[in-house]
PDB file of C-alpha atoms in Angstrom:
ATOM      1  CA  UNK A 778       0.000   0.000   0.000  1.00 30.00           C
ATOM      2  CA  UNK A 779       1.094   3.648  -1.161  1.00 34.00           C
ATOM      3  CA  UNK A 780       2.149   5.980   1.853  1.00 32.00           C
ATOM      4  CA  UNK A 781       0.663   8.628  -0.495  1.00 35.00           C
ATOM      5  CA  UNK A 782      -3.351   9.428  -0.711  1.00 37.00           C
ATOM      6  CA  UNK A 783      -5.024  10.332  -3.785  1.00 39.00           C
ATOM      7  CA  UNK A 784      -8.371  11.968  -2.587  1.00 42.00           C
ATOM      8  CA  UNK A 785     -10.939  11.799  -5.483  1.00 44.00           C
ATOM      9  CA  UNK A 786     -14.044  14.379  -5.504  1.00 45.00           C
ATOM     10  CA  UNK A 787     -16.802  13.596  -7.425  1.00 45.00           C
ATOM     11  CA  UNK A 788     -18.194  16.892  -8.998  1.00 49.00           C
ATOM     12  CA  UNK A 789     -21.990  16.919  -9.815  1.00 48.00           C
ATOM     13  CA  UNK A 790     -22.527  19.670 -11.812  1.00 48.00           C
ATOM     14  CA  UNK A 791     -26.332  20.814 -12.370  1.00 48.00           C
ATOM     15  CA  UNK A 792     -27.990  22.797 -14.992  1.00 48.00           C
ATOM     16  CA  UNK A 793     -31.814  23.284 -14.758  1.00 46.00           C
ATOM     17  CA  UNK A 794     -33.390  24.842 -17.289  1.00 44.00           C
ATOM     18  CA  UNK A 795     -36.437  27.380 -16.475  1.00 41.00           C
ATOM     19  CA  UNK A 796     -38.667  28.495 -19.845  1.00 35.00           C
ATOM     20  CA  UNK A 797     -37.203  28.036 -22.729  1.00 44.00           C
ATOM     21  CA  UNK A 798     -33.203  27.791 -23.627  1.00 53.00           C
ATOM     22  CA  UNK A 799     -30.706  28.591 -26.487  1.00 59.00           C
ATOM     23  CA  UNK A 800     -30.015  26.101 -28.477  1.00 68.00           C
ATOM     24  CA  UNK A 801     -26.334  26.008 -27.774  1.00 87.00           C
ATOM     25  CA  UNK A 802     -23.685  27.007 -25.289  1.00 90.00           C
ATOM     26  CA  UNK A 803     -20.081  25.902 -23.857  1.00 92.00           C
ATOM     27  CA  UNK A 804     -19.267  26.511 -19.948  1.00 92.00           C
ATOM     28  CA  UNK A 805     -15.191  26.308 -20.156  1.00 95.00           C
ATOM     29  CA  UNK A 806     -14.196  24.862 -16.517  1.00 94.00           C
ATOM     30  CA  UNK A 807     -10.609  25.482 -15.562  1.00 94.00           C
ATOM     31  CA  UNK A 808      -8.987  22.769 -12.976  1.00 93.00           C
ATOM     32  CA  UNK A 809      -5.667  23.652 -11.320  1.00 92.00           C
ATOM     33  CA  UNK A 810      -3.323  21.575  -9.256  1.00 89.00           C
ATOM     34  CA  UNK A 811      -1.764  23.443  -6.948  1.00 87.00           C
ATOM     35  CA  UNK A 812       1.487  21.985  -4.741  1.00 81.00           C
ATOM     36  CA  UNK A 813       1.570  22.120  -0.934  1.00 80.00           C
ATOM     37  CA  UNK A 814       4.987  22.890  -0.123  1.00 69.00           C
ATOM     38  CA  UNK A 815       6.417  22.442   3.598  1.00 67.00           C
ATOM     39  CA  UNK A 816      10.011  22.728   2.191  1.00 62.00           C
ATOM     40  CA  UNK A 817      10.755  26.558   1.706  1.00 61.00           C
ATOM     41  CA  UNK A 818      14.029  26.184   0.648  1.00 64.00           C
ATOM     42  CA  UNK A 819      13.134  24.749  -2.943  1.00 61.00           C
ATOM     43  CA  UNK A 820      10.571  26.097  -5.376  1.00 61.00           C
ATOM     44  CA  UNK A 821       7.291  24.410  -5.770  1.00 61.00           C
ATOM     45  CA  UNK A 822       6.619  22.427  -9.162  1.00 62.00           C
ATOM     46  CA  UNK A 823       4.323  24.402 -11.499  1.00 68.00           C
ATOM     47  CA  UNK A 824       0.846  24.392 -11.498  1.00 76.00           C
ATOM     48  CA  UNK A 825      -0.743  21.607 -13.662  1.00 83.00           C
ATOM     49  CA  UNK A 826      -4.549  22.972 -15.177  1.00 91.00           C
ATOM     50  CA  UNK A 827      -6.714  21.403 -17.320  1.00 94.00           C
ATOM     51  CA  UNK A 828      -9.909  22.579 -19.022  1.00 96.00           C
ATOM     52  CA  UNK A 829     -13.023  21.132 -19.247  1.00 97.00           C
ATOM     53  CA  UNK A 830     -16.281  22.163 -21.395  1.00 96.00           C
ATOM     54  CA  UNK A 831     -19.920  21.095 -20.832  1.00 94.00           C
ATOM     55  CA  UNK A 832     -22.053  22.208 -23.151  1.00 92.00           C
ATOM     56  CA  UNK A 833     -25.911  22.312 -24.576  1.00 92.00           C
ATOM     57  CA  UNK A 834     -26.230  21.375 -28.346  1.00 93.00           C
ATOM     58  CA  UNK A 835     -29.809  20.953 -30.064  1.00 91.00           C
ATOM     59  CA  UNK A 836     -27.950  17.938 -32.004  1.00 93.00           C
ATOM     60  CA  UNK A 837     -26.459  16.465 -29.220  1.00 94.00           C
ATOM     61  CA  UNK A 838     -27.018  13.361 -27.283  1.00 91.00           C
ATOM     62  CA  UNK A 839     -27.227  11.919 -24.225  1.00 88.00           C
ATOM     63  CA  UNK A 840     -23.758   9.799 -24.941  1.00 90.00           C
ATOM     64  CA  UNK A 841     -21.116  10.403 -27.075  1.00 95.00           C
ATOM     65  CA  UNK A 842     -21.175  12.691 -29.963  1.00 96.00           C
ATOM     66  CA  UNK A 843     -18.076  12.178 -32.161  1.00 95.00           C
ATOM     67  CA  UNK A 844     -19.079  15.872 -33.821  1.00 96.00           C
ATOM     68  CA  UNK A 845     -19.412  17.288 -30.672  1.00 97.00           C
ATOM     69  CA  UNK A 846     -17.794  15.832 -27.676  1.00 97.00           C
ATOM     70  CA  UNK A 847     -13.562  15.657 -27.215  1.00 97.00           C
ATOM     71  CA  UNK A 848     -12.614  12.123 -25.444  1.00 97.00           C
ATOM     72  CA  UNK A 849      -9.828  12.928 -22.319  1.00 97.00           C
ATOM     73  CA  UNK A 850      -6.515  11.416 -22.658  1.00 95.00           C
ATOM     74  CA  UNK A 851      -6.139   8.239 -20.587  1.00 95.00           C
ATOM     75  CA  UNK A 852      -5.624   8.652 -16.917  1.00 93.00           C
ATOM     76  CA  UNK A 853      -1.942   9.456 -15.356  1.00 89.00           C
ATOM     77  CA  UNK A 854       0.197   6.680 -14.661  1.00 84.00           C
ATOM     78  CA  UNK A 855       1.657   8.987 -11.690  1.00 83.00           C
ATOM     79  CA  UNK A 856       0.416  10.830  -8.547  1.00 84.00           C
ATOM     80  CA  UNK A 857      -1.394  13.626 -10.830  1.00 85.00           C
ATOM     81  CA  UNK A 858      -4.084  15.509 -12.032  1.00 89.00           C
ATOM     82  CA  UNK A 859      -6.783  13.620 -13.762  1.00 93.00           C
ATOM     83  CA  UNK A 860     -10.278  14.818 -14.427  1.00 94.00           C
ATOM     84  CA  UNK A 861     -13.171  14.115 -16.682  1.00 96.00           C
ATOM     85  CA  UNK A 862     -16.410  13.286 -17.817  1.00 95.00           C
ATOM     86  CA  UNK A 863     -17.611   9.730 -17.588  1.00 95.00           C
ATOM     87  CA  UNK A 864     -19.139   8.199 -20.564  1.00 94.00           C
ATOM     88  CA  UNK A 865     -20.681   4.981 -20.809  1.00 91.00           C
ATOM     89  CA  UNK A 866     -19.966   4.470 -24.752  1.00 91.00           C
ATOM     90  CA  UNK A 867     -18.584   1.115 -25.869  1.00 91.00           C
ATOM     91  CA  UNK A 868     -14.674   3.196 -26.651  1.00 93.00           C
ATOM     92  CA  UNK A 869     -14.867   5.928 -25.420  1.00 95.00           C
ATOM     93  CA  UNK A 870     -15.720   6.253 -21.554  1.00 95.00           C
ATOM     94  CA  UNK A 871     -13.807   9.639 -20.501  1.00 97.00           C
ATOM     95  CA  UNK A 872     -14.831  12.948 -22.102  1.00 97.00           C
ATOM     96  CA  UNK A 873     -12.726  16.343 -21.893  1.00 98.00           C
ATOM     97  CA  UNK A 874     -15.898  18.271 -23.564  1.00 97.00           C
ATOM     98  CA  UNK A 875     -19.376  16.774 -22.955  1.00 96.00           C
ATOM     99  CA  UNK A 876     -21.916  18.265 -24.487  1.00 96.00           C
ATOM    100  CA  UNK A 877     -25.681  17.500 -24.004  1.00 93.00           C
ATOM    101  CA  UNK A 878     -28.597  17.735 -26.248  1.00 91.00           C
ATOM    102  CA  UNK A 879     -31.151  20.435 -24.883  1.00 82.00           C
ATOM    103  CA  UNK A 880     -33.271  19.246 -22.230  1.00 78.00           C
ATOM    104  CA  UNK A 881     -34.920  20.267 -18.783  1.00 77.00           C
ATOM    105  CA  UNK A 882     -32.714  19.281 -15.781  1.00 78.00           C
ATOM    106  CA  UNK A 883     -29.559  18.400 -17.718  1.00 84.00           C
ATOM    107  CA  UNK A 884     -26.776  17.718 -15.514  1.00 86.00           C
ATOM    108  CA  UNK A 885     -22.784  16.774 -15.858  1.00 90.00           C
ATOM    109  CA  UNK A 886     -20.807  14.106 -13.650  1.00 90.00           C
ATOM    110  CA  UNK A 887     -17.108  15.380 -13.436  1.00 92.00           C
ATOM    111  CA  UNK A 888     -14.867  13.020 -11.800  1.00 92.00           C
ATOM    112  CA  UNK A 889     -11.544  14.887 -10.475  1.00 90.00           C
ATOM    113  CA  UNK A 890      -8.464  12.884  -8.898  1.00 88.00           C
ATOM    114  CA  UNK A 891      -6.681  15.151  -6.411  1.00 86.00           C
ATOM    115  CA  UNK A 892      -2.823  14.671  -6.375  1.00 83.00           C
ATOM    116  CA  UNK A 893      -1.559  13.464  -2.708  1.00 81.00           C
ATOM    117  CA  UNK A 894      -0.093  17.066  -1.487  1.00 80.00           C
ATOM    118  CA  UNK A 895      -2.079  19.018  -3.535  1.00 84.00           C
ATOM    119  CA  UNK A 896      -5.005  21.122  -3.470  1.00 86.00           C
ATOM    120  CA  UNK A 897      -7.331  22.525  -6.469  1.00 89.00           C
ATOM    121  CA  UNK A 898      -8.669  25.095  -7.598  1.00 89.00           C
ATOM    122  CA  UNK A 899     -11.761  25.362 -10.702  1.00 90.00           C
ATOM    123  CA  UNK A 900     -12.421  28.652 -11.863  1.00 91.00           C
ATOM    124  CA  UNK A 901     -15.314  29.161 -14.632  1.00 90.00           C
ATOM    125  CA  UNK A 902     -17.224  31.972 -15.451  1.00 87.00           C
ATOM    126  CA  UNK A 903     -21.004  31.926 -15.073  1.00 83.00           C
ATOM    127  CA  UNK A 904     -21.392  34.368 -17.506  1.00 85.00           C
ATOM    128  CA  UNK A 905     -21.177  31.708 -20.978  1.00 85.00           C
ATOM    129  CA  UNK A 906     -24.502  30.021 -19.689  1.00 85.00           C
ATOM    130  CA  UNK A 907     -27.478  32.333 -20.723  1.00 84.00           C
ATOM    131  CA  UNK A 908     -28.892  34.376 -17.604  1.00 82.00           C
ATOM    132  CA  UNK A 909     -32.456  32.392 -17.298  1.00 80.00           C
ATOM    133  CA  UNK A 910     -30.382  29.220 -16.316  1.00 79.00           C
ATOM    134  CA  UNK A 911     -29.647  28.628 -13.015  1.00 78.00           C
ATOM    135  CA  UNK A 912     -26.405  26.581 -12.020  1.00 78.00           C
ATOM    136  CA  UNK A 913     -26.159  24.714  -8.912  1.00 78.00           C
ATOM    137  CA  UNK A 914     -22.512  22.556  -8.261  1.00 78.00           C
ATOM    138  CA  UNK A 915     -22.519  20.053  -5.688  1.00 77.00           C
ATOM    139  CA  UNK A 916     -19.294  17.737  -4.526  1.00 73.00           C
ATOM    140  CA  UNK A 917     -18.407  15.493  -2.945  1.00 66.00           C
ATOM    141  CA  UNK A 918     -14.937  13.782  -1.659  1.00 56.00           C
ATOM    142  CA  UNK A 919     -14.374  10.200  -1.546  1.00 52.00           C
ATOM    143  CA  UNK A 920     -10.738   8.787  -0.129  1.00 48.00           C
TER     144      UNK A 920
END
């Protein structure tokens, strides 16, 4: 057994939809990794940050969309940074952009490892989902 931890947080991220929606839109999610450091003698490694997009597309699907949605690379083979989408398609079962078709109560599962001395940070900005959409994010941390 590893003397390290990896925390994982499961990120449920809800969209609702009130009245009626546009037809399209990307929410860009930025993920940082950011080093604790109790050694102030040596400089912490850089930040590792991925992005994320969900998305609403009037052609899109439930699953995966080869137009539409970008499959993640595989997951680290290291104590790093890994997050996604799940996807239940036969090949393809992470996403790095999932988009959704257009539908009431539409909601995103992100799944984010934590590095073991690390913390994160997501940073998005609310303003690339129309106003009349509410968005609710709820997590979760499993060890």
């Amino acid at each position: 057994m590893s003397n390290t931890m990896r925390f994982v947080a499961l990120v449920l991220l809800s969209i609702f939809f009130i009245g009626s929606s546009c037809a399209e839109w990307n929410l860009p999610i930025y993920i940082t990794s950011l080093p604790l450091t109790e050694n102030d003698n040596s400089p912490p490694p850089p930040p590792a940050t991925y992005i994320r997009i969900l998305g609403v597309n009037i052609n899109a699907s439930d699953g995966f969309d080869r137009d539409l949605d970008v499959p993640a690379p595989p997951p680290p083979q290291a104590d790093a940074l890994d997050v996604y989408f799940p996807c239940s398609h036969e090949v393809v079962n992470r996403l790095a952009t999932d988009i959704k078709p257009d539908l009431e109560g539409v909601s995103w599962n992100m799944e984010l490892i934590v590095p073991s001395a690390s913390v994160v940070r997501m940073d998005w900005n609310v303003e690339a989902v129309p106003e009349d959409i509410p968005v609710m994010m709820n997590t979760g941390a499993v060890q």
